[in-house]
PDB file of C-alpha atoms in Angstrom:
ATOM      1  CA  UNK Y   1      -7.909  -3.311 -23.213  1.00 88.00           C
ATOM      2  CA  UNK Y   2      -4.559  -5.012 -22.907  1.00 88.00           C
ATOM      3  CA  UNK Y   3      -3.504  -2.774 -20.015  1.00 89.00           C
ATOM      4  CA  UNK Y   4      -6.845  -3.322 -18.281  1.00 91.00           C
ATOM      5  CA  UNK Y   5      -6.514  -7.085 -18.546  1.00 90.00           C
ATOM      6  CA  UNK Y   6      -3.070  -7.002 -16.959  1.00 88.00           C
ATOM      7  CA  UNK Y   7      -4.244  -4.555 -14.275  1.00 90.00           C
ATOM      8  CA  UNK Y   8      -6.941  -7.051 -13.296  1.00 92.00           C
ATOM      9  CA  UNK Y   9      -4.353  -9.811 -12.942  1.00 88.00           C
ATOM     10  CA  UNK Y  10      -2.183  -7.605 -10.750  1.00 88.00           C
ATOM     11  CA  UNK Y  11      -5.200  -6.631  -8.647  1.00 91.00           C
ATOM     12  CA  UNK Y  12      -6.179 -10.257  -8.048  1.00 90.00           C
ATOM     13  CA  UNK Y  13      -2.635 -11.107  -6.981  1.00 84.00           C
ATOM     14  CA  UNK Y  14      -2.421  -8.086  -4.705  1.00 86.00           C
ATOM     15  CA  UNK Y  15      -5.786  -8.840  -3.152  1.00 89.00           C
ATOM     16  CA  UNK Y  16      -4.711 -12.402  -2.353  1.00 84.00           C
ATOM     17  CA  UNK Y  17      -1.447 -11.146  -0.842  1.00 82.00           C
ATOM     18  CA  UNK Y  18      -3.228  -8.566   1.310  1.00 84.00           C
ATOM     19  CA  UNK Y  19      -5.720 -11.135   2.597  1.00 86.00           C
ATOM     20  CA  UNK Y  20      -2.969 -13.610   3.393  1.00 82.00           C
ATOM     21  CA  UNK Y  21      -0.983 -10.917   5.209  1.00 82.00           C
ATOM     22  CA  UNK Y  22      -4.059  -9.993   7.263  1.00 84.00           C
ATOM     23  CA  UNK Y  23      -4.547 -13.583   8.379  1.00 85.00           C
ATOM     24  CA  UNK Y  24      -0.858 -14.026   9.141  1.00 80.00           C
ATOM     25  CA  UNK Y  25      -0.898 -10.953  11.345  1.00 79.00           C
ATOM     26  CA  UNK Y  26      -4.027 -12.246  13.045  1.00 81.00           C
ATOM     27  CA  UNK Y  27      -2.216 -15.397  14.207  1.00 80.00           C
ATOM     28  CA  UNK Y  28       0.889 -13.467  15.233  1.00 77.00           C
ATOM     29  CA  UNK Y  29       3.206 -14.491  12.367  1.00 72.00           C
ATOM     30  CA  UNK Y  30       3.392 -11.008  10.812  1.00 72.00           C
ATOM     31  CA  UNK Y  31       4.279  -7.628  12.212  1.00 76.00           C
ATOM     32  CA  UNK Y  32       2.451  -4.427  11.251  1.00 80.00           C
ATOM     33  CA  UNK Y  33       5.006  -3.139   8.738  1.00 81.00           C
ATOM     34  CA  UNK Y  34       5.054  -6.390   6.759  1.00 76.00           C
ATOM     35  CA  UNK Y  35       1.279  -6.452   6.599  1.00 82.00           C
ATOM     36  CA  UNK Y  36       1.280  -2.727   5.660  1.00 85.00           C
ATOM     37  CA  UNK Y  37       3.552  -3.413   2.658  1.00 81.00           C
ATOM     38  CA  UNK Y  38       1.080  -5.926   1.266  1.00 82.00           C
ATOM     39  CA  UNK Y  39      -1.825  -3.602   1.949  1.00 86.00           C
ATOM     40  CA  UNK Y  40      -0.052  -0.700   0.206  1.00 87.00           C
ATOM     41  CA  UNK Y  41       0.561  -2.808  -2.906  1.00 86.00           C
ATOM     42  CA  UNK Y  42      -3.100  -3.847  -2.874  1.00 88.00           C
ATOM     43  CA  UNK Y  43      -4.224  -0.218  -2.622  1.00 91.00           C
ATOM     44  CA  UNK Y  44      -1.923   0.769  -5.477  1.00 89.00           C
ATOM     45  CA  UNK Y  45      -3.196  -2.105  -7.630  1.00 90.00           C
ATOM     46  CA  UNK Y  46      -6.799  -1.024  -6.997  1.00 92.00           C
ATOM     47  CA  UNK Y  47      -5.938   2.499  -8.127  1.00 92.00           C
ATOM     48  CA  UNK Y  48      -4.241   1.194 -11.273  1.00 90.00           C
ATOM     49  CA  UNK Y  49      -7.259  -0.954 -12.073  1.00 93.00           C
ATOM     50  CA  UNK Y  50      -9.710   1.934 -11.673  1.00 94.00           C
ATOM     51  CA  UNK Y  51      -7.536   4.176 -13.844  1.00 93.00           C
ATOM     52  CA  UNK Y  52      -7.264   1.495 -16.537  1.00 92.00           C
ATOM     53  CA  UNK Y  53     -11.030   0.973 -16.536  1.00 94.00           C
ATOM     54  CA  UNK Y  54     -11.636   4.685 -17.037  1.00 95.00           C
ATOM     55  CA  UNK Y  55      -8.988   4.860 -19.767  1.00 92.00           C
ATOM     56  CA  UNK Y  56     -10.751   2.108 -21.708  1.00 92.00           C
ATOM     57  CA  UNK Y  57     -14.024   4.018 -21.516  1.00 92.00           C
ATOM     58  CA  UNK Y  58     -12.465   7.390 -22.319  1.00 94.00           C
ATOM     59  CA  UNK Y  59     -10.466   6.172 -25.330  1.00 91.00           C
ATOM     60  CA  UNK Y  60     -13.456   4.268 -26.710  1.00 92.00           C
ATOM     61  CA  UNK Y  61     -15.771   7.260 -26.387  1.00 93.00           C
ATOM     62  CA  UNK Y  62     -13.178   9.507 -28.022  1.00 93.00           C
ATOM     63  CA  UNK Y  63     -13.084   7.114 -30.971  1.00 93.00           C
ATOM     64  CA  UNK Y  64     -16.891   7.101 -31.121  1.00 94.00           C
ATOM     65  CA  UNK Y  65     -16.897  10.896 -31.338  1.00 94.00           C
ATOM     66  CA  UNK Y  66     -14.202  10.942 -34.029  1.00 93.00           C
ATOM     67  CA  UNK Y  67     -16.146   8.416 -36.102  1.00 93.00           C
ATOM     68  CA  UNK Y  68     -19.446  10.244 -35.524  1.00 93.00           C
ATOM     69  CA  UNK Y  69     -21.271   7.082 -34.438  1.00 92.00           C
ATOM     70  CA  UNK Y  70     -24.764   7.040 -32.993  1.00 91.00           C
ATOM     71  CA  UNK Y  71     -25.656   4.949 -29.948  1.00 89.00           C
ATOM     72  CA  UNK Y  72     -26.511   1.763 -31.834  1.00 91.00           C
ATOM     73  CA  UNK Y  73     -23.368   2.007 -33.960  1.00 92.00           C
ATOM     74  CA  UNK Y  74     -21.251   2.650 -30.871  1.00 90.00           C
ATOM     75  CA  UNK Y  75     -22.594  -0.510 -29.241  1.00 90.00           C
ATOM     76  CA  UNK Y  76     -21.720  -2.506 -32.363  1.00 91.00           C
ATOM     77  CA  UNK Y  77     -18.168  -1.163 -32.434  1.00 91.00           C
ATOM     78  CA  UNK Y  78     -15.696  -3.978 -31.735  1.00 90.00           C
ATOM     79  CA  UNK Y  79     -12.121  -3.178 -30.784  1.00 87.00           C
ATOM     80  CA  UNK Y  80      -9.155  -5.572 -30.558  1.00 87.00           C
ATOM     81  CA  UNK Y  81      -8.200  -6.908 -27.145  1.00 86.00           C
ATOM     82  CA  UNK Y  82      -4.497  -6.223 -27.578  1.00 87.00           C
ATOM     83  CA  UNK Y  83      -1.999  -4.239 -29.581  1.00 89.00           C
ATOM     84  CA  UNK Y  84      -0.550  -5.765 -32.758  1.00 90.00           C
ATOM     85  CA  UNK Y  85       2.813  -7.480 -32.456  1.00 90.00           C
ATOM     86  CA  UNK Y  86       5.879  -5.500 -33.359  1.00 91.00           C
ATOM     87  CA  UNK Y  87       6.916  -5.873 -37.000  1.00 91.00           C
ATOM     88  CA  UNK Y  88       9.890  -8.146 -37.589  1.00 90.00           C
ATOM     89  CA  UNK Y  89      11.884  -5.223 -38.933  1.00 88.00           C
ATOM     90  CA  UNK Y  90      11.566  -1.470 -38.748  1.00 87.00           C
ATOM     91  CA  UNK Y  91      10.775   0.475 -41.903  1.00 84.00           C
ATOM     92  CA  UNK Y  92      13.830   1.011 -44.035  1.00 82.00           C
ATOM     93  CA  UNK Y  93      14.857   4.688 -44.160  1.00 79.00           C
ATOM     94  CA  UNK Y  94      15.218   4.609 -47.947  1.00 77.00           C
ATOM     95  CA  UNK Y  95      11.686   3.228 -48.251  1.00 77.00           C
ATOM     96  CA  UNK Y  96      10.331   6.022 -46.051  1.00 79.00           C
ATOM     97  CA  UNK Y  97      12.102   8.611 -48.183  1.00 75.00           C
ATOM     98  CA  UNK Y  98      10.675   7.079 -51.346  1.00 74.00           C
ATOM     99  CA  UNK Y  99       7.147   7.134 -49.923  1.00 75.00           C
ATOM    100  CA  UNK Y 100       7.534  10.740 -48.851  1.00 74.00           C
ATOM    101  CA  UNK Y 101       8.660  11.714 -52.335  1.00 69.00           C
ATOM    102  CA  UNK Y 102       5.445  10.375 -53.810  1.00 72.00           C
ATOM    103  CA  UNK Y 103       3.006  11.216 -51.019  1.00 72.00           C
ATOM    104  CA  UNK Y 104       3.884  14.610 -49.517  1.00 79.00           C
ATOM    105  CA  UNK Y 105       0.668  16.484 -50.171  1.00 79.00           C
ATOM    106  CA  UNK Y 106       1.995  19.789 -48.880  1.00 79.00           C
ATOM    107  CA  UNK Y 107       4.797  19.755 -51.454  1.00 78.00           C
ATOM    108  CA  UNK Y 108       2.343  18.848 -54.216  1.00 80.00           C
ATOM    109  CA  UNK Y 109       0.069  21.713 -53.204  1.00 84.00           C
ATOM    110  CA  UNK Y 110       2.969  24.172 -53.084  1.00 82.00           C
ATOM    111  CA  UNK Y 111       4.131  23.062 -56.542  1.00 80.00           C
ATOM    112  CA  UNK Y 112       0.605  23.419 -57.905  1.00 83.00           C
ATOM    113  CA  UNK Y 113       0.294  26.905 -56.414  1.00 84.00           C
ATOM    114  CA  UNK Y 114       3.547  27.966 -58.049  1.00 80.00           C
ATOM    115  CA  UNK Y 115       2.523  26.551 -61.413  1.00 80.00           C
ATOM    116  CA  UNK Y 116      -0.817  28.325 -61.201  1.00 82.00           C
ATOM    117  CA  UNK Y 117       0.753  31.664 -60.260  1.00 79.00           C
ATOM    118  CA  UNK Y 118       3.290  31.380 -63.095  1.00 76.00           C
ATOM    119  CA  UNK Y 119       0.676  30.507 -65.693  1.00 78.00           C
ATOM    120  CA  UNK Y 120      -1.512  33.383 -64.540  1.00 77.00           C
ATOM    121  CA  UNK Y 121       1.438  35.700 -65.215  1.00 72.00           C
ATOM    122  CA  UNK Y 122       2.045  34.108 -68.570  1.00 71.00           C
ATOM    123  CA  UNK Y 123       5.324  32.427 -67.592  1.00 66.00           C
ATOM    124  CA  UNK Y 124       6.427  28.950 -68.579  1.00 59.00           C
ATOM    125  CA  UNK Y 125       8.111  27.482 -65.558  1.00 57.00           C
ATOM    126  CA  UNK Y 126       9.542  23.976 -65.289  1.00 49.00           C
ATOM    127  CA  UNK Y 127      10.599  22.482 -61.956  1.00 50.00           C
ATOM    128  CA  UNK Y 128      12.440  19.286 -61.322  1.00 48.00           C
ATOM    129  CA  UNK Y 129      10.812  16.454 -59.395  1.00 44.00           C
ATOM    130  CA  UNK Y 130      11.465  16.880 -55.703  1.00 51.00           C
ATOM    131  CA  UNK Y 131      13.340  13.924 -54.175  1.00 54.00           C
ATOM    132  CA  UNK Y 132      13.447  13.113 -50.478  1.00 54.00           C
ATOM    133  CA  UNK Y 133      16.251  10.819 -49.384  1.00 58.00           C
ATOM    134  CA  UNK Y 134      16.409   9.266 -45.919  1.00 56.00           C
ATOM    135  CA  UNK Y 135      19.591   7.417 -44.940  1.00 58.00           C
ATOM    136  CA  UNK Y 136      21.101   5.902 -41.834  1.00 55.00           C
ATOM    137  CA  UNK Y 137      24.319   7.208 -40.362  1.00 56.00           C
ATOM    138  CA  UNK Y 138      26.860   5.329 -38.255  1.00 50.00           C
ATOM    139  CA  UNK Y 139      29.980   7.118 -37.069  1.00 51.00           C
ATOM    140  CA  UNK Y 140      32.664   5.209 -35.151  1.00 48.00           C
ATOM    141  CA  UNK Y 141      35.244   7.195 -33.204  1.00 51.00           C
ATOM    142  CA  UNK Y 142      38.465   5.657 -31.877  1.00 49.00           C
ATOM    143  CA  UNK Y 143      40.378   7.065 -28.901  1.00 53.00           C
ATOM    144  CA  UNK Y 144      43.898   5.705 -29.258  1.00 53.00           C
ATOM    145  CA  UNK Y 145      45.022   7.169 -25.935  1.00 55.00           C
ATOM    146  CA  UNK Y 146      42.263   5.463 -23.949  1.00 60.00           C
ATOM    147  CA  UNK Y 147      41.962   2.467 -26.237  1.00 59.00           C
ATOM    148  CA  UNK Y 148      38.196   2.900 -26.505  1.00 59.00           C
ATOM    149  CA  UNK Y 149      35.703   3.052 -29.337  1.00 58.00           C
ATOM    150  CA  UNK Y 150      32.361   4.829 -29.455  1.00 57.00           C
ATOM    151  CA  UNK Y 151      29.666   4.505 -32.091  1.00 55.00           C
ATOM    152  CA  UNK Y 152      27.058   7.149 -32.830  1.00 54.00           C
ATOM    153  CA  UNK Y 153      23.992   6.318 -34.875  1.00 58.00           C
ATOM    154  CA  UNK Y 154      21.479   8.665 -36.412  1.00 57.00           C
ATOM    155  CA  UNK Y 155      19.263   9.349 -39.369  1.00 55.00           C
ATOM    156  CA  UNK Y 156      19.700  11.821 -42.177  1.00 56.00           C
ATOM    157  CA  UNK Y 157      17.075  13.085 -44.571  1.00 53.00           C
ATOM    158  CA  UNK Y 158      18.200  14.905 -47.684  1.00 57.00           C
ATOM    159  CA  UNK Y 159      15.622  16.878 -49.643  1.00 49.00           C
ATOM    160  CA  UNK Y 160      16.587  17.949 -53.135  1.00 51.00           C
ATOM    161  CA  UNK Y 161      15.224  21.422 -53.659  1.00 44.00           C
ATOM    162  CA  UNK Y 162      13.376  22.049 -56.919  1.00 47.00           C
ATOM    163  CA  UNK Y 163      15.561  23.409 -59.705  1.00 43.00           C
ATOM    164  CA  UNK Y 164      13.871  26.210 -61.548  1.00 48.00           C
ATOM    165  CA  UNK Y 165      14.283  26.737 -65.272  1.00 45.00           C
ATOM    166  CA  UNK Y 166      13.608  30.442 -65.495  1.00 45.00           C
ATOM    167  CA  UNK Y 167      13.695  30.412 -69.313  1.00 45.00           C
ATOM    168  CA  UNK Y 168      16.070  33.372 -69.487  1.00 41.00           C
ATOM    169  CA  UNK Y 169      13.922  35.717 -67.398  1.00 45.00           C
ATOM    170  CA  UNK Y 170      15.157  37.490 -64.289  1.00 46.00           C
ATOM    171  CA  UNK Y 171      13.789  36.857 -60.841  1.00 52.00           C
ATOM    172  CA  UNK Y 172      12.606  40.444 -60.554  1.00 53.00           C
ATOM    173  CA  UNK Y 173      10.348  39.885 -63.579  1.00 55.00           C
ATOM    174  CA  UNK Y 174       8.112  37.722 -61.408  1.00 61.00           C
ATOM    175  CA  UNK Y 175       5.222  39.431 -59.737  1.00 72.00           C
ATOM    176  CA  UNK Y 176       4.714  39.248 -55.989  1.00 77.00           C
ATOM    177  CA  UNK Y 177       2.294  36.323 -56.149  1.00 78.00           C
ATOM    178  CA  UNK Y 178       4.602  34.144 -58.234  1.00 77.00           C
ATOM    179  CA  UNK Y 179       7.625  35.012 -56.137  1.00 78.00           C
ATOM    180  CA  UNK Y 180       5.723  34.247 -52.940  1.00 83.00           C
ATOM    181  CA  UNK Y 181       4.635  30.879 -54.348  1.00 82.00           C
ATOM    182  CA  UNK Y 182       8.235  30.021 -55.252  1.00 80.00           C
ATOM    183  CA  UNK Y 183       9.430  30.908 -51.760  1.00 82.00           C
ATOM    184  CA  UNK Y 184       6.548  28.935 -50.249  1.00 83.00           C
ATOM    185  CA  UNK Y 185       7.553  25.846 -52.221  1.00 81.00           C
ATOM    186  CA  UNK Y 186      11.163  26.119 -51.084  1.00 80.00           C
ATOM    187  CA  UNK Y 187      10.104  26.596 -47.462  1.00 82.00           C
ATOM    188  CA  UNK Y 188       7.710  23.643 -47.648  1.00 79.00           C
ATOM    189  CA  UNK Y 189      10.432  21.353 -48.960  1.00 79.00           C
ATOM    190  CA  UNK Y 190      12.823  22.383 -46.178  1.00 79.00           C
ATOM    191  CA  UNK Y 191      10.130  21.885 -43.551  1.00 79.00           C
ATOM    192  CA  UNK Y 192       9.339  18.443 -44.982  1.00 79.00           C
ATOM    193  CA  UNK Y 193      12.907  17.320 -44.438  1.00 77.00           C
ATOM    194  CA  UNK Y 194      12.908  18.529 -40.837  1.00 78.00           C
ATOM    195  CA  UNK Y 195       9.582  16.890 -39.917  1.00 81.00           C
ATOM    196  CA  UNK Y 196      10.599  13.594 -41.507  1.00 82.00           C
ATOM    197  CA  UNK Y 197      13.892  13.539 -39.611  1.00 82.00           C
ATOM    198  CA  UNK Y 198      12.079  14.060 -36.324  1.00 84.00           C
ATOM    199  CA  UNK Y 199       9.297  11.567 -37.060  1.00 85.00           C
ATOM    200  CA  UNK Y 200      11.631   8.818 -38.232  1.00 86.00           C
ATOM    201  CA  UNK Y 201      13.937   9.310 -35.252  1.00 86.00           C
ATOM    202  CA  UNK Y 202      10.964   8.917 -32.885  1.00 88.00           C
ATOM    203  CA  UNK Y 203       9.718   5.888 -34.845  1.00 90.00           C
ATOM    204  CA  UNK Y 204      13.060   4.099 -34.837  1.00 89.00           C
ATOM    205  CA  UNK Y 205      13.761   4.911 -31.174  1.00 90.00           C
ATOM    206  CA  UNK Y 206      10.337   3.631 -30.125  1.00 91.00           C
ATOM    207  CA  UNK Y 207      10.854   0.456 -32.163  1.00 92.00           C
ATOM    208  CA  UNK Y 208      14.256  -0.238 -30.613  1.00 91.00           C
ATOM    209  CA  UNK Y 209      12.947   0.352 -27.083  1.00 91.00           C
ATOM    210  CA  UNK Y 210       9.873  -1.846 -27.580  1.00 92.00           C
ATOM    211  CA  UNK Y 211      11.995  -4.614 -29.106  1.00 92.00           C
ATOM    212  CA  UNK Y 212      14.431  -4.363 -26.189  1.00 92.00           C
ATOM    213  CA  UNK Y 213      11.601  -4.942 -23.719  1.00 91.00           C
ATOM    214  CA  UNK Y 214      10.218  -7.789 -25.807  1.00 90.00           C
ATOM    215  CA  UNK Y 215      13.524  -9.596 -26.373  1.00 90.00           C
ATOM    216  CA  UNK Y 216      15.524  -8.732 -23.243  1.00 89.00           C
ATOM    217  CA  UNK Y 217      13.649  -7.320 -20.253  1.00 89.00           C
ATOM    218  CA  UNK Y 218      10.451  -9.400 -20.229  1.00 88.00           C
ATOM    219  CA  UNK Y 219      12.196 -12.757 -20.964  1.00 89.00           C
ATOM    220  CA  UNK Y 220      14.671 -12.141 -18.133  1.00 89.00           C
ATOM    221  CA  UNK Y 221      11.804 -11.369 -15.759  1.00 87.00           C
ATOM    222  CA  UNK Y 222      10.066 -14.561 -16.887  1.00 86.00           C
ATOM    223  CA  UNK Y 223      13.167 -16.614 -16.104  1.00 88.00           C
ATOM    224  CA  UNK Y 224      13.389 -15.042 -12.644  1.00 86.00           C
ATOM    225  CA  UNK Y 225       9.710 -15.801 -11.997  1.00 83.00           C
ATOM    226  CA  UNK Y 226      10.131 -19.437 -13.075  1.00 85.00           C
ATOM    227  CA  UNK Y 227      13.190 -19.898 -10.871  1.00 87.00           C
ATOM    228  CA  UNK Y 228      11.434 -18.364  -7.870  1.00 83.00           C
ATOM    229  CA  UNK Y 229       8.458 -20.635  -8.479  1.00 83.00           C
ATOM    230  CA  UNK Y 230      10.782 -23.641  -8.320  1.00 86.00           C
ATOM    231  CA  UNK Y 231      12.344 -22.312  -5.119  1.00 86.00           C
ATOM    232  CA  UNK Y 232       8.885 -21.816  -3.633  1.00 78.00           C
ATOM    233  CA  UNK Y 233       7.859 -25.366  -4.589  1.00 83.00           C
ATOM    234  CA  UNK Y 234      11.019 -26.582  -2.885  1.00 84.00           C
ATOM    235  CA  UNK Y 235      10.085 -24.604   0.250  1.00 80.00           C
ATOM    236  CA  UNK Y 236      13.225 -22.477  -0.075  1.00 82.00           C
ATOM    237  CA  UNK Y 237      11.286 -19.180  -0.109  1.00 78.00           C
ATOM    238  CA  UNK Y 238       7.959 -18.131   1.358  1.00 75.00           C
ATOM    239  CA  UNK Y 239       4.778 -17.151  -0.426  1.00 72.00           C
ATOM    240  CA  UNK Y 240       5.455 -13.504   0.347  1.00 71.00           C
ATOM    241  CA  UNK Y 241       8.891 -13.621  -1.245  1.00 78.00           C
ATOM    242  CA  UNK Y 242       7.191 -15.056  -4.313  1.00 76.00           C
ATOM    243  CA  UNK Y 243       4.648 -12.227  -4.233  1.00 74.00           C
ATOM    244  CA  UNK Y 244       7.438  -9.668  -3.796  1.00 75.00           C
ATOM    245  CA  UNK Y 245       9.035 -10.928  -7.001  1.00 77.00           C
ATOM    246  CA  UNK Y 246       5.652 -10.667  -8.744  1.00 75.00           C
ATOM    247  CA  UNK Y 247       5.479  -7.023  -7.690  1.00 76.00           C
ATOM    248  CA  UNK Y 248       8.853  -6.386  -9.323  1.00 77.00           C
ATOM    249  CA  UNK Y 249       7.551  -7.925 -12.544  1.00 82.00           C
ATOM    250  CA  UNK Y 250       4.661  -5.457 -12.670  1.00 84.00           C
ATOM    251  CA  UNK Y 251       6.976  -2.572 -13.557  1.00 83.00           C
ATOM    252  CA  UNK Y 252       8.665  -4.526 -16.350  1.00 86.00           C
ATOM    253  CA  UNK Y 253       5.421  -5.696 -17.974  1.00 87.00           C
ATOM    254  CA  UNK Y 254       3.805  -2.267 -17.654  1.00 87.00           C
ATOM    255  CA  UNK Y 255       6.854  -0.619 -19.211  1.00 88.00           C
ATOM    256  CA  UNK Y 256       6.783  -3.165 -22.046  1.00 91.00           C
ATOM    257  CA  UNK Y 257       3.118  -2.393 -22.760  1.00 91.00           C
ATOM    258  CA  UNK Y 258       3.827   1.342 -22.712  1.00 90.00           C
ATOM    259  CA  UNK Y 259       6.780   0.903 -25.076  1.00 91.00           C
ATOM    260  CA  UNK Y 260       4.660  -1.116 -27.496  1.00 92.00           C
ATOM    261  CA  UNK Y 261       1.934   1.524 -27.407  1.00 91.00           C
ATOM    262  CA  UNK Y 262       4.443   4.323 -28.014  1.00 91.00           C
ATOM    263  CA  UNK Y 263       5.826   2.473 -31.014  1.00 93.00           C
ATOM    264  CA  UNK Y 264       2.434   2.282 -32.723  1.00 92.00           C
ATOM    265  CA  UNK Y 265       1.782   5.950 -31.938  1.00 91.00           C
ATOM    266  CA  UNK Y 266       5.167   6.816 -33.440  1.00 91.00           C
ATOM    267  CA  UNK Y 267       4.356   4.635 -36.458  1.00 91.00           C
ATOM    268  CA  UNK Y 268       1.092   6.528 -36.988  1.00 90.00           C
ATOM    269  CA  UNK Y 269       2.914   9.850 -36.620  1.00 89.00           C
ATOM    270  CA  UNK Y 270       5.473   8.779 -39.219  1.00 89.00           C
ATOM    271  CA  UNK Y 271       2.755   7.774 -41.672  1.00 86.00           C
ATOM    272  CA  UNK Y 272       1.124  11.175 -41.161  1.00 86.00           C
ATOM    273  CA  UNK Y 273       4.441  12.907 -41.746  1.00 84.00           C
ATOM    274  CA  UNK Y 274       5.005  10.930 -44.945  1.00 82.00           C
ATOM    275  CA  UNK Y 275       1.801  12.358 -46.465  1.00 81.00           C
ATOM    276  CA  UNK Y 276       2.505  15.871 -45.240  1.00 77.00           C
ATOM    277  CA  UNK Y 277       0.488  16.069 -42.002  1.00 74.00           C
ATOM    278  CA  UNK Y 278       3.200  15.871 -39.335  1.00 67.00           C
ATOM    279  CA  UNK Y 279       2.138  15.447 -35.704  1.00 71.00           C
ATOM    280  CA  UNK Y 280       4.101  15.888 -32.524  1.00 68.00           C
ATOM    281  CA  UNK Y 281       5.664  12.682 -31.223  1.00 67.00           C
ATOM    282  CA  UNK Y 282       6.693  12.596 -27.573  1.00 70.00           C
ATOM    283  CA  UNK Y 283       8.481   9.560 -26.204  1.00 71.00           C
ATOM    284  CA  UNK Y 284       8.350   8.991 -22.448  1.00 69.00           C
ATOM    285  CA  UNK Y 285      10.570   6.661 -20.452  1.00 60.00           C
ATOM    286  CA  UNK Y 286       8.911   4.161 -18.098  1.00 60.00           C
ATOM    287  CA  UNK Y 287      11.258   2.538 -15.633  1.00 57.00           C
ATOM    288  CA  UNK Y 288      11.056  -1.175 -14.923  1.00 57.00           C
ATOM    289  CA  UNK Y 289      13.425  -1.142 -11.944  1.00 54.00           C
ATOM    290  CA  UNK Y 290      12.448  -3.280  -8.936  1.00 52.00           C
ATOM    291  CA  UNK Y 291      10.567  -1.438  -6.236  1.00 49.00           C
ATOM    292  CA  UNK Y 292      12.097  -0.756  -2.819  1.00 47.00           C
ATOM    293  CA  UNK Y 293       9.116  -2.386  -1.156  1.00 45.00           C
ATOM    294  CA  UNK Y 294       9.820  -5.630  -2.931  1.00 45.00           C
ATOM    295  CA  UNK Y 295      13.462  -5.493  -1.932  1.00 43.00           C
ATOM    296  CA  UNK Y 296      12.441  -5.165   1.676  1.00 43.00           C
ATOM    297  CA  UNK Y 297      11.188  -8.733   1.677  1.00 42.00           C
TER     298      UNK Y 297
END
């Protein structure tokens, strides 16, 4: 919905620019290539608007199917007009590790399977509580010869493997089912650490990128737009130079919306990973660089 609303604004601006360019060419003030640039932007904006309209319908209908709604319920379904704002701070890695320790269902199931297999064999097996620790890492390297400093940041997740109290029995005394359950638990714990590292890295990267667009890229573009508006009011630039700057802003705002969307997808993926249902998280890069067409004006 938020992308569609912005696509409509871009379309209206592009339509006005294309109409103005057509009239300017009609009175001999524009050449064909200048008019063609405005027409191309208008055509691209129309395509973006159509795509956004379909995406709204497709995503809504997908949600209707997932919820199993009938026609009347689907019509009553109300969705927000925009994405939630970014949280003031990203989730603390220690907090994520603590949640995972309590909520990883796959580890709980593996522990239960091992306990059941051991009891069925008549063994008394005690395992320690599995702890998952997630910490930040910051390594600073100094190059004395070059006089430079580089800083590398990352995230580490430590998973404490369960400690088995075998009660004096040998490992070969376990039957195949109990041994398989013990190996399954160990493998599950290792896999949990790997999936959490990946999910938290995607979450934190998406948060940093979205915050960068919110705090740096979009405000700078807003300042440029305000300054160009003042120059236009002072008759220092033409209407088409003002429109060219608006075209450059489209990439920045679109990239900011995409970054915000990717953050909330990464947040959902992290929450799923915390409870033991990890999902693939793919982060894509959307450029907000000014277009060549805009520079031509």
